[in-house]
Amino acid sequence: MSQPAYPIHTARLTLRPVTLDDLDDVYAYQRRPDVARWMRGAGPRTREQSRASVLAMASDDALRAEGDCLTLAVVTDDGVIGTVELVWRSRLDRAAELGYVFHPDHGGRGLATEAAAALLDWGFDGFGLHRIYARCHGRNDASARLMTRLGMRQEARHVESYLFRGEWADQLVFAILAREWRSRAATARV
């Protein structure tokens, strides 16, 4: 089993496992149409759907086996403003997938970048990953910009590769290697 030493602190954030006490904060953004717009499945969530989501995320506190998800609440003085996650995709290839969802009211201040960077740090240095990738809908410009800010390169645009709300959609794939992440971090310290 592998998990970060909780909580993870950054300059402005605390990252920790999700708990049922986070329901009100999580529901505050999961119920919004602008958040649900890019999420697979139905539209905005009801409170009961958010409760089920929080319960599922609360059990995602460590990577025990390939396929597991580590989901962390991103906390400020305002409460939980989003989540970041790593899905362990391959033990052999030492690869994982990054995911994130944030309350739009907290956008534009670099908080999502800060949270995702903290999880990338742990993924590479704490868990020993070689490669982390992320995917988004081809029209989700905000997500693509976040991946670019993290230093991830766009590796692919899969044209009409999946059904999204009844229509064929493009999917963008971004990735970064451990050596690239460490080089970027070393450059930032200079």
Coordinates of C-alpha atoms in Angstrom, one line a residue:
M1 CA 0.0 0.0 0.0
S2 CA 1.2 3.5 -0.8
Q3 CA -0.1 6.8 0.2
P4 CA 1.3 10.3 0.9
A5 CA 2.0 11.4 4.5
Y6 CA -1.2 13.2 5.2
P7 CA -1.9 16.0 5.1
I8 CA 0.1 17.4 2.1
H9 CA 0.7 21.2 2.6
T10 CA 1.5 23.6 -0.2
A11 CA 1.9 27.4 0.1
R12 CA -1.8 27.9 0.1
L13 CA -3.5 24.5 0.2
T14 CA -3.9 21.4 2.3
L15 CA -4.5 18.1 0.5
R16 CA -6.0 15.2 2.5
P17 CA -8.3 12.3 2.0
V18 CA -12.0 13.1 1.4
T19 CA -14.4 12.5 4.3
L20 CA -18.2 12.5 4.5
D21 CA -17.9 15.9 6.3
D22 CA -16.9 17.3 2.9
L23 CA -20.3 16.6 1.4
D24 CA -21.6 20.2 1.5
D25 CA -18.5 21.6 -0.2
V26 CA -18.4 18.9 -2.8
Y27 CA -22.1 19.2 -3.6
A28 CA -21.6 23.0 -4.0
Y29 CA -19.6 22.4 -7.1
Q30 CA -20.9 19.0 -8.3
R31 CA -24.4 20.5 -8.7
R32 CA -23.3 23.3 -11.0
P33 CA -23.9 22.9 -14.7
D34 CA -20.6 24.5 -15.6
V35 CA -18.7 21.8 -13.6
A36 CA -20.9 18.9 -14.8
R37 CA -20.5 20.1 -18.4
W38 CA -17.2 18.1 -18.8
M39 CA -17.9 15.2 -16.5
R40 CA -19.1 11.9 -18.0
G41 CA -22.5 10.7 -17.0
A42 CA -25.6 12.7 -16.3
G43 CA -25.7 16.5 -15.7
P44 CA -25.4 18.3 -12.4
R45 CA -25.6 16.0 -9.4
T46 CA -28.3 15.8 -6.8
R47 CA -27.3 16.0 -3.1
E48 CA -27.8 12.2 -2.9
Q49 CA -25.6 11.6 -5.9
S50 CA -22.9 13.8 -4.4
R51 CA -23.2 11.9 -1.2
A52 CA -22.5 8.6 -3.1
S53 CA -19.6 10.3 -4.9
V54 CA -18.1 11.5 -1.6
L55 CA -18.5 8.1 0.0
A56 CA -16.7 6.5 -3.0
M57 CA -13.9 9.1 -2.9
A58 CA -13.4 8.6 0.8
S59 CA -12.4 5.0 0.2
D60 CA -9.8 6.2 -2.4
D61 CA -7.1 7.0 0.2
A62 CA -4.2 4.9 -1.0
L63 CA -2.8 3.0 -4.0
R64 CA -2.9 -0.7 -3.1
A65 CA -3.2 -2.4 -6.5
E66 CA -3.1 -1.5 -10.2
G67 CA -6.4 0.3 -11.0
D68 CA -6.8 1.9 -7.6
C69 CA -7.5 5.6 -7.4
L70 CA -6.0 8.1 -4.8
T71 CA -8.4 11.0 -4.4
L72 CA -7.5 14.0 -2.3
A73 CA -9.6 16.9 -1.1
V74 CA -8.1 20.3 -1.9
V75 CA -8.7 22.5 1.1
T76 CA -8.4 26.3 1.7
D77 CA -9.7 28.5 4.5
D78 CA -13.0 28.4 2.5
G79 CA -13.3 24.6 2.8
V80 CA -13.0 22.0 0.1
I81 CA -12.6 23.7 -3.3
G82 CA -12.0 20.6 -5.4
T83 CA -10.3 17.2 -5.7
V84 CA -7.2 15.9 -7.4
E85 CA -6.6 12.2 -8.1
L86 CA -4.1 9.7 -9.4
V87 CA -5.4 6.4 -11.0
W88 CA -2.7 3.7 -11.0
R89 CA -2.9 2.5 -14.6
S90 CA 0.2 0.2 -14.8
R91 CA 2.5 -1.4 -12.3
L92 CA 4.9 -2.6 -15.0
D93 CA 5.1 0.7 -16.9
R94 CA 4.9 2.7 -13.6
A95 CA 2.2 4.9 -15.1
A96 CA -0.8 6.8 -13.6
E97 CA -3.5 9.1 -14.8
L98 CA -4.1 12.5 -13.2
G99 CA -7.6 13.9 -12.7
Y100 CA -9.1 16.9 -11.1
V101 CA -12.3 18.8 -10.5
F102 CA -12.5 22.3 -9.0
H103 CA -15.2 24.8 -8.0
P104 CA -15.1 27.5 -10.6
D105 CA -15.5 30.3 -8.0
H106 CA -11.8 29.5 -7.0
G107 CA -10.4 29.7 -10.6
G108 CA -7.9 32.1 -11.9
R109 CA -5.5 32.0 -8.9
G110 CA -3.4 29.0 -9.7
L111 CA -4.9 26.8 -7.0
A112 CA -5.7 23.9 -9.3
T113 CA -2.1 24.0 -10.7
E114 CA -0.7 24.1 -7.2
A115 CA -2.8 21.1 -6.0
A116 CA -2.1 19.1 -9.1
A117 CA 1.6 19.8 -8.9
A118 CA 1.7 18.6 -5.3
L119 CA 0.1 15.3 -6.4
L120 CA 2.5 15.0 -9.3
D121 CA 5.4 15.5 -6.9
W122 CA 4.2 12.6 -4.7
G123 CA 3.4 10.4 -7.7
F124 CA 7.0 10.8 -9.1
D125 CA 9.0 11.1 -5.9
G126 CA 6.8 9.3 -3.3
F127 CA 5.3 6.6 -5.4
G128 CA 8.1 6.1 -8.0
L129 CA 6.0 6.7 -11.2
H130 CA 7.8 7.0 -14.5
R131 CA 4.9 8.7 -16.5
I132 CA 1.8 10.5 -15.6
Y133 CA -0.8 11.4 -18.2
A134 CA -4.1 13.2 -18.2
R135 CA -7.0 13.4 -20.7
C136 CA -9.8 15.9 -21.4
H137 CA -12.6 16.6 -23.9
G138 CA -11.2 18.3 -27.0
R139 CA -13.1 21.5 -26.2
N140 CA -12.2 21.7 -22.5
D141 CA -9.8 24.5 -22.9
A142 CA -9.4 25.2 -19.2
S143 CA -8.3 21.6 -18.5
A144 CA -5.9 21.7 -21.5
R145 CA -4.4 25.0 -20.2
L146 CA -3.9 23.4 -16.7
M147 CA -2.1 20.5 -18.1
T148 CA 0.2 22.8 -20.1
R149 CA 0.9 24.9 -17.0
L150 CA 2.0 21.7 -15.3
G151 CA 4.6 21.2 -18.0
M152 CA 2.7 18.3 -19.6
R153 CA 3.0 18.0 -23.4
Q154 CA 0.1 17.2 -25.6
E155 CA 0.8 13.8 -27.1
A156 CA -2.4 13.1 -29.0
R157 CA -5.7 14.3 -30.2
H158 CA -8.0 11.3 -30.6
V159 CA -10.6 12.5 -33.1
E160 CA -14.2 11.4 -32.4
S161 CA -12.8 8.7 -30.1
Y162 CA -15.6 8.5 -27.6
L163 CA -19.3 9.1 -27.1
F164 CA -19.9 12.1 -24.9
R165 CA -23.5 12.9 -24.1
G166 CA -24.7 11.2 -27.3
E167 CA -22.1 12.9 -29.6
W168 CA -18.7 11.8 -30.8
A169 CA -16.0 13.8 -29.1
D170 CA -12.3 14.4 -29.5
Q171 CA -10.1 13.6 -26.6
L172 CA -6.8 15.3 -25.8
V173 CA -4.0 13.4 -24.1
F174 CA -1.2 15.1 -22.2
A175 CA 1.7 13.5 -20.4
I176 CA 4.9 14.2 -18.5
L177 CA 7.8 11.9 -17.5
A178 CA 9.5 11.8 -14.1
R179 CA 12.8 13.2 -15.5
E180 CA 10.9 16.0 -17.2
W181 CA 9.1 16.9 -14.0
R182 CA 12.3 16.9 -11.9
S183 CA 14.1 19.0 -14.5
R184 CA 11.2 21.5 -14.5
A185 CA 11.3 21.6 -10.7
A186 CA 15.0 22.1 -10.6
T187 CA 14.8 25.0 -13.1
A188 CA 12.0 26.6 -11.1
R189 CA 14.3 26.6 -8.0
V190 CA 17.1 28.4 -9.8

